[in-house]
PDB file of C-alpha atoms in Angstrom:
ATOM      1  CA  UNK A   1       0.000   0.000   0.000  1.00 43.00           C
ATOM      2  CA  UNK A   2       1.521   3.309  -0.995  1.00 53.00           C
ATOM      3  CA  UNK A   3       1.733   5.945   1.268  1.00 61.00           C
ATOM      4  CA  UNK A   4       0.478   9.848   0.785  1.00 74.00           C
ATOM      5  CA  UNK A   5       2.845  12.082   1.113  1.00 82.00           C
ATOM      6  CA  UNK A   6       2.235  15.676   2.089  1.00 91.00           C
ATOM      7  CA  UNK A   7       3.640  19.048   0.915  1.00 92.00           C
ATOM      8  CA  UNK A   8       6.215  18.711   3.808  1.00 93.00           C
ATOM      9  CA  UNK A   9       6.981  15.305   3.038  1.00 95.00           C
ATOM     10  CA  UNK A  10       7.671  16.907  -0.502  1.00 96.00           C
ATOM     11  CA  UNK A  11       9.817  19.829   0.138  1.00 95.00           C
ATOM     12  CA  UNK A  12      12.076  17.667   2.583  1.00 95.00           C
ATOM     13  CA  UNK A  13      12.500  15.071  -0.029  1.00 96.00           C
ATOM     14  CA  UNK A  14      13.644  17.251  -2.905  1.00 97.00           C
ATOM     15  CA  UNK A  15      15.048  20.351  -0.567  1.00 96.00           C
ATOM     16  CA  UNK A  16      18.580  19.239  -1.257  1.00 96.00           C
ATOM     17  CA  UNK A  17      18.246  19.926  -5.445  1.00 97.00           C
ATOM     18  CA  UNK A  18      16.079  23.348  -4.519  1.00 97.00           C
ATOM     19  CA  UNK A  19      18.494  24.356  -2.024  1.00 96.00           C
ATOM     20  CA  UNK A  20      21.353  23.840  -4.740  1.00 97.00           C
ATOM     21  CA  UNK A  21      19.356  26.062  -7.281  1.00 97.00           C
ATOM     22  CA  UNK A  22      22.038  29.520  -7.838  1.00 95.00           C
ATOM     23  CA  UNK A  23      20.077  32.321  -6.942  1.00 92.00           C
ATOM     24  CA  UNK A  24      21.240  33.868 -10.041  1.00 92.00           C
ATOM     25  CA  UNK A  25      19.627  31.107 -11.707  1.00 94.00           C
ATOM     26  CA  UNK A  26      15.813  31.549 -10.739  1.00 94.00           C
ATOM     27  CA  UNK A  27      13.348  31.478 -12.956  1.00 93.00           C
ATOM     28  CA  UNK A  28      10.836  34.210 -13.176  1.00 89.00           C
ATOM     29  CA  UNK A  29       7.525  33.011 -12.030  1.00 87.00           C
ATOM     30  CA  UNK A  30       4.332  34.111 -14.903  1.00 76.00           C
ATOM     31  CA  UNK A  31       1.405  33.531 -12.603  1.00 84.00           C
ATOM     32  CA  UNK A  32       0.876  34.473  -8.960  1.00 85.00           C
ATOM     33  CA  UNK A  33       2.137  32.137  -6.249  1.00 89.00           C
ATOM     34  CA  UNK A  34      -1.734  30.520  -5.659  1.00 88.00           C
ATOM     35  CA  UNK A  35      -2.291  29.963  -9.096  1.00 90.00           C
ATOM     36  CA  UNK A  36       1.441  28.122 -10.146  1.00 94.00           C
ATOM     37  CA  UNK A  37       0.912  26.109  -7.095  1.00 94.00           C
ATOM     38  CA  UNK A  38      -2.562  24.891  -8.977  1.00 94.00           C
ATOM     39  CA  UNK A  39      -0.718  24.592 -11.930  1.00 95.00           C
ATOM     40  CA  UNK A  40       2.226  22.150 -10.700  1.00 96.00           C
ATOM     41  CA  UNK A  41      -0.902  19.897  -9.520  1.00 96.00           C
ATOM     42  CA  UNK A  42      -2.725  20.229 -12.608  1.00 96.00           C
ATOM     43  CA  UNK A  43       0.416  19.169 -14.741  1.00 97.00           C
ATOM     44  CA  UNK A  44       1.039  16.097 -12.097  1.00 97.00           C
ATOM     45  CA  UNK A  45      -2.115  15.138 -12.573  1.00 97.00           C
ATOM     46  CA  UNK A  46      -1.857  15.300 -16.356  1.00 97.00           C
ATOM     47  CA  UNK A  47       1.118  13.053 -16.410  1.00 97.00           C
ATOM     48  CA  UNK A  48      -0.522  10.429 -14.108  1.00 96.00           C
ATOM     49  CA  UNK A  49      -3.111  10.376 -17.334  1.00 97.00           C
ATOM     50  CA  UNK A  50      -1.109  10.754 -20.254  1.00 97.00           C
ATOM     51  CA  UNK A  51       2.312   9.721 -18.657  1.00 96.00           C
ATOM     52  CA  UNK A  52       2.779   6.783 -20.923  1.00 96.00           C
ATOM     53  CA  UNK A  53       2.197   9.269 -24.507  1.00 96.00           C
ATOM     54  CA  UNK A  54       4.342  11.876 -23.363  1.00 97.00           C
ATOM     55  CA  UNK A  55       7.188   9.132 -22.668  1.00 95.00           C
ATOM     56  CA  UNK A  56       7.783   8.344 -25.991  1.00 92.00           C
ATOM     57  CA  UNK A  57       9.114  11.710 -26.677  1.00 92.00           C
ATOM     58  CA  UNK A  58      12.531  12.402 -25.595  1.00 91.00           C
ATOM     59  CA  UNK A  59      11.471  14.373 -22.501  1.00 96.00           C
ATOM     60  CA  UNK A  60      13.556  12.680 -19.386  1.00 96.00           C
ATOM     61  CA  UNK A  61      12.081  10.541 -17.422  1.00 97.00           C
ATOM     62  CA  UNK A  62      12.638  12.196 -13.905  1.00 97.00           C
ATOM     63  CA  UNK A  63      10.597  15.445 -15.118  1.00 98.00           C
ATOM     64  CA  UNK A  64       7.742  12.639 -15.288  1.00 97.00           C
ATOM     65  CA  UNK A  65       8.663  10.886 -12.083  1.00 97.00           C
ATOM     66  CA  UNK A  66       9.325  14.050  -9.880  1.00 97.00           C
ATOM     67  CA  UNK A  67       6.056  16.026 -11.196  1.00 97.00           C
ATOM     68  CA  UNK A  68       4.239  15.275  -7.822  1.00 97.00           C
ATOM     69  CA  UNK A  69       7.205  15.504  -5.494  1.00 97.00           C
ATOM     70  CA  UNK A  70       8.063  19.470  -7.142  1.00 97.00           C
ATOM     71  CA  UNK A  71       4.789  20.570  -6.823  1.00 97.00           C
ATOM     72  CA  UNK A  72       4.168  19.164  -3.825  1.00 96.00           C
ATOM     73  CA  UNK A  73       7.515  20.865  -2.635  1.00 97.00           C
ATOM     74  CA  UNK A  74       6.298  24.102  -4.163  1.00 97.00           C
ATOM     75  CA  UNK A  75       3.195  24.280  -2.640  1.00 96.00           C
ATOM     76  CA  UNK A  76       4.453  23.736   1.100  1.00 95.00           C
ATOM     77  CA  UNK A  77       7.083  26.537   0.396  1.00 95.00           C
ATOM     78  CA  UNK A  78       4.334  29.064  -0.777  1.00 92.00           C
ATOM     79  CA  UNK A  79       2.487  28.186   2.248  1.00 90.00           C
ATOM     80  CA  UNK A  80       5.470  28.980   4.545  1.00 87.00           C
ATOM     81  CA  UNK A  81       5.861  32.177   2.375  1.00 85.00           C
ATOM     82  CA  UNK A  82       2.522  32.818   3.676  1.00 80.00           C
ATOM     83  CA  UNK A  83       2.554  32.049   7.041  1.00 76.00           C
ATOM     84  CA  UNK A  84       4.950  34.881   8.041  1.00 73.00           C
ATOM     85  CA  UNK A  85       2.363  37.540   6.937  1.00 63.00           C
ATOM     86  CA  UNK A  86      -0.564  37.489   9.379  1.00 59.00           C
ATOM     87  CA  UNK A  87      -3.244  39.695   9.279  1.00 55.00           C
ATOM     88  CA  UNK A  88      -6.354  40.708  10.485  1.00 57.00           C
ATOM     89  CA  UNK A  89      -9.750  39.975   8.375  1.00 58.00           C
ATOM     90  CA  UNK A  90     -10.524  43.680   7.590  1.00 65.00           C
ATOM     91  CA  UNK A  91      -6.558  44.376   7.106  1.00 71.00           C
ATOM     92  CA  UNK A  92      -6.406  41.391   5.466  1.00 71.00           C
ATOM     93  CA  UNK A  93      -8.875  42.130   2.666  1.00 79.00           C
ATOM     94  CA  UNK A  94      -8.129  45.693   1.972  1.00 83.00           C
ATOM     95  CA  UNK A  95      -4.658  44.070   1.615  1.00 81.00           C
ATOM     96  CA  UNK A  96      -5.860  41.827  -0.925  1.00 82.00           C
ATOM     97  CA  UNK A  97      -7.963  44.448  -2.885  1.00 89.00           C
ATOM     98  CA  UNK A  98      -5.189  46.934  -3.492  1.00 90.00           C
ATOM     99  CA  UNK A  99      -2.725  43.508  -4.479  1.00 88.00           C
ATOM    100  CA  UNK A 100      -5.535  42.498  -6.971  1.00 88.00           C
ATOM    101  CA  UNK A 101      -5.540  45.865  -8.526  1.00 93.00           C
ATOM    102  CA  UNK A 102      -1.816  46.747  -8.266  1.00 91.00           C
ATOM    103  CA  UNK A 103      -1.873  43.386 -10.263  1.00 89.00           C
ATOM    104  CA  UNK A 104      -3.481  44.830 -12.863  1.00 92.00           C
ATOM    105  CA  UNK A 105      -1.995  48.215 -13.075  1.00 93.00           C
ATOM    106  CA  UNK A 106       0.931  46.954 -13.357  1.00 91.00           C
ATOM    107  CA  UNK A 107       0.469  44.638 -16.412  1.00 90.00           C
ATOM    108  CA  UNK A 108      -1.491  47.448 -18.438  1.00 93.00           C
ATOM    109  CA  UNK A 109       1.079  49.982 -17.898  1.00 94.00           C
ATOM    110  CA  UNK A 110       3.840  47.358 -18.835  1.00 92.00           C
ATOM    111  CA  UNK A 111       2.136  46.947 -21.611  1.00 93.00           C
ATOM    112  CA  UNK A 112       2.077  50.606 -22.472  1.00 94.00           C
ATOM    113  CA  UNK A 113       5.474  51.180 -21.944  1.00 94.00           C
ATOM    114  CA  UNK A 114       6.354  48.094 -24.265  1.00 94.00           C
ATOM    115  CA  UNK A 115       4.434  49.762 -26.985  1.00 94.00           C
ATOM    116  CA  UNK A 116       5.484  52.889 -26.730  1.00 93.00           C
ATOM    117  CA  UNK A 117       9.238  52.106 -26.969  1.00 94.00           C
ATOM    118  CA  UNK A 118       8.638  48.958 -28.898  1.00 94.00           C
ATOM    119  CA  UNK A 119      11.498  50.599 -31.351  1.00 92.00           C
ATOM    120  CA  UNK A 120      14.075  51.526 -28.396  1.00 92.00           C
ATOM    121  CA  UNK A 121      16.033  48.579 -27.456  1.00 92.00           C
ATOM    122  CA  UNK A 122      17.778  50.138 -24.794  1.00 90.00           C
ATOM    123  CA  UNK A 123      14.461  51.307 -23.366  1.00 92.00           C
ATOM    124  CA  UNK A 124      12.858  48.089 -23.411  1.00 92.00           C
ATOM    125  CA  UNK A 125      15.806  46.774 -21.389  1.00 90.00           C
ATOM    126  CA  UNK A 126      15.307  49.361 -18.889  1.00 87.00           C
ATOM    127  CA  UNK A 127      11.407  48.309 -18.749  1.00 90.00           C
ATOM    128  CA  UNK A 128      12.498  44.221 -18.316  1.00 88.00           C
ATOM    129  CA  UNK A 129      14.503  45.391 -15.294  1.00 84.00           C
ATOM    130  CA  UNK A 130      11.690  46.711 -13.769  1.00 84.00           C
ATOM    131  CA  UNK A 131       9.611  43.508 -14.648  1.00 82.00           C
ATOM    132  CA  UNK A 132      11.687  41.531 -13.125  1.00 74.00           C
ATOM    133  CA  UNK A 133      10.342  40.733  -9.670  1.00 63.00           C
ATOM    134  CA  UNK A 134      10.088  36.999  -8.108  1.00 54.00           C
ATOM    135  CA  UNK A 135       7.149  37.290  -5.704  1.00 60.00           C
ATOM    136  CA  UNK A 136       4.268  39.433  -4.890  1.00 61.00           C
ATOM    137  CA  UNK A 137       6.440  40.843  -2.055  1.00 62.00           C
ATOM    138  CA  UNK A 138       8.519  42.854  -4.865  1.00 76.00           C
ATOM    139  CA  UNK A 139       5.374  44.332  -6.235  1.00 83.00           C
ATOM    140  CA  UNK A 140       5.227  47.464  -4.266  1.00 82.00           C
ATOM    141  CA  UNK A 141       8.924  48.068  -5.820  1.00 84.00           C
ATOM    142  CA  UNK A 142       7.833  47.463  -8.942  1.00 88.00           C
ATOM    143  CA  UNK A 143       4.714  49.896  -8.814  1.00 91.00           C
ATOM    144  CA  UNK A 144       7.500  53.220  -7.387  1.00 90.00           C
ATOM    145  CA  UNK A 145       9.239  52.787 -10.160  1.00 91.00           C
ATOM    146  CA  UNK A 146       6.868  52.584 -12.727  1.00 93.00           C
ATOM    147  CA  UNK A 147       5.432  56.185 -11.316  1.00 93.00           C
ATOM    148  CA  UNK A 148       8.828  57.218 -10.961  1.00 92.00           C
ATOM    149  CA  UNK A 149       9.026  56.071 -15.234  1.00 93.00           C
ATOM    150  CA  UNK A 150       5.916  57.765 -15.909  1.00 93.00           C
ATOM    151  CA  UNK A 151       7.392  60.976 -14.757  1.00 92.00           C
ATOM    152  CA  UNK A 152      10.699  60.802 -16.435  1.00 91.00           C
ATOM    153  CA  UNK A 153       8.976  59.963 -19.901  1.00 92.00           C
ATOM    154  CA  UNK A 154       5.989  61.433 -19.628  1.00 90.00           C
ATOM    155  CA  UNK A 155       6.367  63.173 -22.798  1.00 91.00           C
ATOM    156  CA  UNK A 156       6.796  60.072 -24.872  1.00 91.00           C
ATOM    157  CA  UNK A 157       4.228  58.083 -23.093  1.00 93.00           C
ATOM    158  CA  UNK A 158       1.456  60.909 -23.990  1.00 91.00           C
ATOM    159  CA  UNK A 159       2.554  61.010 -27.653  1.00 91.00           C
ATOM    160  CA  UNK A 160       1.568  57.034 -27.557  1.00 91.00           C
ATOM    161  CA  UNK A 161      -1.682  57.814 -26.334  1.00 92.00           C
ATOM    162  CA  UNK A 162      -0.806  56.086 -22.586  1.00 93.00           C
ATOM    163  CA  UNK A 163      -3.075  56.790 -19.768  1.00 93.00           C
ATOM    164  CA  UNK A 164      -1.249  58.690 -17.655  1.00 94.00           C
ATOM    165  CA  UNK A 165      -4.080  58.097 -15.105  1.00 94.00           C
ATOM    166  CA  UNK A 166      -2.714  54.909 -14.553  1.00 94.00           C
ATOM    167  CA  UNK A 167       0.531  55.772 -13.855  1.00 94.00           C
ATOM    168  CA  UNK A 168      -0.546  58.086 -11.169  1.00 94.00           C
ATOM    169  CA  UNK A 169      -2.382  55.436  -9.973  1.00 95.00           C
ATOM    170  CA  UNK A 170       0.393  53.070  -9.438  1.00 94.00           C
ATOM    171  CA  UNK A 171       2.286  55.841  -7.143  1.00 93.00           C
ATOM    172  CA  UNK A 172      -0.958  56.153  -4.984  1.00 94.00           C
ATOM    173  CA  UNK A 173      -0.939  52.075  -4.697  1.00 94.00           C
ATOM    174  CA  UNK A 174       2.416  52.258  -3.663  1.00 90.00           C
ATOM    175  CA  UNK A 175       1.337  54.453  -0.702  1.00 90.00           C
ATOM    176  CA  UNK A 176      -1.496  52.377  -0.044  1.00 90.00           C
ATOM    177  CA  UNK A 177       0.056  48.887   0.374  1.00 86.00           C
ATOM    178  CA  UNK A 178       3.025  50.338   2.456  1.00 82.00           C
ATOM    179  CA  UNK A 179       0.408  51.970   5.029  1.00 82.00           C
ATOM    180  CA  UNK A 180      -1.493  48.699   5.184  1.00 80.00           C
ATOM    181  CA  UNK A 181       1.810  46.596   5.223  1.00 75.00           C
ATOM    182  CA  UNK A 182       2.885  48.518   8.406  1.00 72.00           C
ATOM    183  CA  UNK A 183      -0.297  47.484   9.880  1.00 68.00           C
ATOM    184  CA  UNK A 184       0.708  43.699   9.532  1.00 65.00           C
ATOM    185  CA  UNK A 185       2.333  41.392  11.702  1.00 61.00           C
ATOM    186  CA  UNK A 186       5.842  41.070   9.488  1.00 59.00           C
ATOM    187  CA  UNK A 187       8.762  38.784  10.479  1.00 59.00           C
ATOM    188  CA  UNK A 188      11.273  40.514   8.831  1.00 60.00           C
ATOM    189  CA  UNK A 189      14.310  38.400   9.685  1.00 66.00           C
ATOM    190  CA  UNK A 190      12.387  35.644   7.983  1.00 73.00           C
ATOM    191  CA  UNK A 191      11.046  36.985   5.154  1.00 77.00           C
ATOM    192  CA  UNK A 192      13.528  37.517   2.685  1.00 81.00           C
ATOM    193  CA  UNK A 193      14.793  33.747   3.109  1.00 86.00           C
ATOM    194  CA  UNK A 194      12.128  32.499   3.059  1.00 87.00           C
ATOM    195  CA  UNK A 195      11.219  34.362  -0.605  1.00 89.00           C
ATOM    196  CA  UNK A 196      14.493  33.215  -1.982  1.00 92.00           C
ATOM    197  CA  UNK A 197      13.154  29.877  -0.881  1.00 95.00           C
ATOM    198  CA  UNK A 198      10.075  29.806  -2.389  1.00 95.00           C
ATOM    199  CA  UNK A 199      11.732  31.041  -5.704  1.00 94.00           C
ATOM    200  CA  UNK A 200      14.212  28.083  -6.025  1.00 97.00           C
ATOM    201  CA  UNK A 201      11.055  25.969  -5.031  1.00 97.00           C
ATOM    202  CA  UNK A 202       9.554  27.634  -8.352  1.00 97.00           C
ATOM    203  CA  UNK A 203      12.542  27.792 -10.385  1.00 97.00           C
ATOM    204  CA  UNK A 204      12.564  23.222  -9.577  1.00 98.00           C
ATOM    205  CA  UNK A 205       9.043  23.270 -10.551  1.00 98.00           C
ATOM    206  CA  UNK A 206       9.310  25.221 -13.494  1.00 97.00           C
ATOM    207  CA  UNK A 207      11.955  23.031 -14.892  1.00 97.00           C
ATOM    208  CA  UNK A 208       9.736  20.134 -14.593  1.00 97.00           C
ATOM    209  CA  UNK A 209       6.744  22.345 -16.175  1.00 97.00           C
ATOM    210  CA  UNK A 210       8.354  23.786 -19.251  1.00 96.00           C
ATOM    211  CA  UNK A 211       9.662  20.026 -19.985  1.00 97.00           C
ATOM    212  CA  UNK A 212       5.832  18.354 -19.977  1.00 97.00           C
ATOM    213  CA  UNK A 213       4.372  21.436 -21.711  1.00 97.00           C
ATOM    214  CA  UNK A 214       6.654  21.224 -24.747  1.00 96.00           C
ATOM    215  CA  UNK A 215       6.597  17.782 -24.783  1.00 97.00           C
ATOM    216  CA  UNK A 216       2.746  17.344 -24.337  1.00 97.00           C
ATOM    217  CA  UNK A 217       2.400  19.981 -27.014  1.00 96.00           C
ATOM    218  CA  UNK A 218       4.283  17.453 -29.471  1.00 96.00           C
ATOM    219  CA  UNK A 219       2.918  14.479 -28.541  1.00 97.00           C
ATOM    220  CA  UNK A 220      -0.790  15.824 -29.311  1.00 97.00           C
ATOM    221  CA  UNK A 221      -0.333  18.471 -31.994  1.00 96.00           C
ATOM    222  CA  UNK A 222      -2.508  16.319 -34.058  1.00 96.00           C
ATOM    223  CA  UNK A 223      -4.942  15.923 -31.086  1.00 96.00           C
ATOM    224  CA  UNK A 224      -5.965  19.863 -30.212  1.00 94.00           C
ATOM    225  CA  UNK A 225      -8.343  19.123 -27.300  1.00 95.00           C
ATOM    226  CA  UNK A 226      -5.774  17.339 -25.318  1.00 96.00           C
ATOM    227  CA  UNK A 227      -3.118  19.606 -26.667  1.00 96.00           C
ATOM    228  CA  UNK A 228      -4.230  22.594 -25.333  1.00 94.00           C
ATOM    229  CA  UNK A 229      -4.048  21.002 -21.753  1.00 95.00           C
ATOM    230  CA  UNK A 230      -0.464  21.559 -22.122  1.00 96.00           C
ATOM    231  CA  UNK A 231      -0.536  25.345 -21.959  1.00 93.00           C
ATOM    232  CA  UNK A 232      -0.531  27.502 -18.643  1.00 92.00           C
ATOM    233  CA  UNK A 233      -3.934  27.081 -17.283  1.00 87.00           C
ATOM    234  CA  UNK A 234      -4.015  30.263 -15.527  1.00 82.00           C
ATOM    235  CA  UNK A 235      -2.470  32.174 -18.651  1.00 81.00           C
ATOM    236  CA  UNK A 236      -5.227  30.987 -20.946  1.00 77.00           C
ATOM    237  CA  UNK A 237      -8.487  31.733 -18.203  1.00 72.00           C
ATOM    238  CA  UNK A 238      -7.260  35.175 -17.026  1.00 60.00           C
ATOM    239  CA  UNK A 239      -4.760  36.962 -19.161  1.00 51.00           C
ATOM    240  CA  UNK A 240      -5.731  35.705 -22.612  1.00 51.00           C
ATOM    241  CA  UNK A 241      -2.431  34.090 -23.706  1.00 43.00           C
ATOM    242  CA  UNK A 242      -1.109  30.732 -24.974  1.00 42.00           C
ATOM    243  CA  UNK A 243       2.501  31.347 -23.980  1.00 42.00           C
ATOM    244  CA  UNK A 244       4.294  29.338 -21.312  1.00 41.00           C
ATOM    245  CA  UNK A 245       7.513  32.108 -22.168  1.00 42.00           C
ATOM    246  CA  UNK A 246       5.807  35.140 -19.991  1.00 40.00           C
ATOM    247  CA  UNK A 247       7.572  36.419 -17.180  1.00 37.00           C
ATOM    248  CA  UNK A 248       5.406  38.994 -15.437  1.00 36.00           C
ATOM    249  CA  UNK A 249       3.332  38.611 -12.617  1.00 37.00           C
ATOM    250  CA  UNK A 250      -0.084  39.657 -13.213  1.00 36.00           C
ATOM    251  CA  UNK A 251      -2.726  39.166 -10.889  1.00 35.00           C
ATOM    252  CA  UNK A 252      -3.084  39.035  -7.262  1.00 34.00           C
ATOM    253  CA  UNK A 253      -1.695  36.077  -5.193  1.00 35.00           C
ATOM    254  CA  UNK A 254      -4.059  35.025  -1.838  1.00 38.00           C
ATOM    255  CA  UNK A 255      -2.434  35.794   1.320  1.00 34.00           C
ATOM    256  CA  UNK A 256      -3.054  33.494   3.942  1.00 32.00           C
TER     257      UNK A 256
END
């Protein structure tokens, strides 16, 4: 009789290769925390039904064999993530709102500024710099200097037609979150480890998840029901992609 094993039982089993993941090597996550935990069960439980098919391709075995134990591990490190913020219910959801917005915000205006300089290369490196964030916890960051870009190339940004609204937006969400953080419990010495963590937990998962996708999406490119399965679930639903290549954040991630 096999035995269930739980998140814990996960992380503890495969800490040793997450722990051994460079922290220059992390992999931008493309979906908040909640939702690429869901994903890294969805794709398990894909591969318990289609494990055999996707085999014959050349995709190595272990991404198969270690699809439950990653996501598993990735789950209980988002939930210890987690833990260390406690809040109260009314704190709690106002917390929540402004993340779901600043979400949201954030991915229109990125998407403005993309257009606008879509000719300047140095530009649009200067824009991926500021897209780079690992975790919701980087998101107030993100949203000062977006303002702070809104001011500086204002002029541009109006020629393209941006809503400049929306950048003065992001500066009053900035303010908001950090008065509502400091009325939350923080463990600060905790925190920051625990992030770095949770994205090497990802970055393990991910290399599992890009594997099946690809491979699922050869095996069953004659078969267009099952082979849209292999595309991010929560990309498709919510954001209106197909791409498993996008690296921002966009949409709120449940706090616990």
């Amino acid at each position: 009789m096999s035995v269930v094993k739980t998140p814990e039982h996960h992380y503890s089993e495969h800490y040793p290769n997450i722990e051994a993941i460079p922290v220059d090597k992390l992999s931008p996550i493309n979906m908040p925390e909640e939702a690429a935990m869901q994903e890294g069960y969805r794709v398990a439980a894909l591969v318990d039904k289609y494990g055999d098919r996707l085999a014959v391709s050349d995709i190595k075995q272990i991404y198969l064999d270690t699809i439950h134990g990653r996501a598993g591990a990735y789950a209980y490190a988002v939930a210890t993530l987690s833990a260390l913020i406690e809040v109260g219910d009314e704190t709690k959801g106002k917390y929540k709102n402004l993340i779901r917005e600043s979400y949201d915000v954030r991915r229109k205006l990125f998407a403005t500024m993309d257009y606008a300089y879509r000719d300047d290369t140095a530009m649009l490196e200067t824009i991926a710099q500021i897209k780079r964030g690992k975790s919701i916890l980087d998101l107030n960051r993100d949203l000062l200097a977006i303002e702070t870009f809104g001011k500086e190339y204002g002029k541009r940004l109006a020629e393209a037609n941006a809503n400049m609204d929306l950048f003065k937006r992001a500066g009053e969400l900035h303010a908001e979150i950090a008065s509502t953080m400091a009325r939350m419990d923080i463990h600060p010495e905790k925190i920051d480890t625990a992030k770095v963590t949770t994205a090497k937990a990802w970055t393990y998962l991910w290399e599992a998840l890009s594997e099946i996708y690809a491979a699922g999406r050869f095996v069953f490119m004659e078969e267009p029901e099952t082979e849209e399965l292999f595309y991010i679930d929560y990309l498709q639903k919510f954001a209106g992609r197909k791409s498993s290549g996008e690296t921002d954040v966009e949409a709120a991630t449940n706090v616990s």
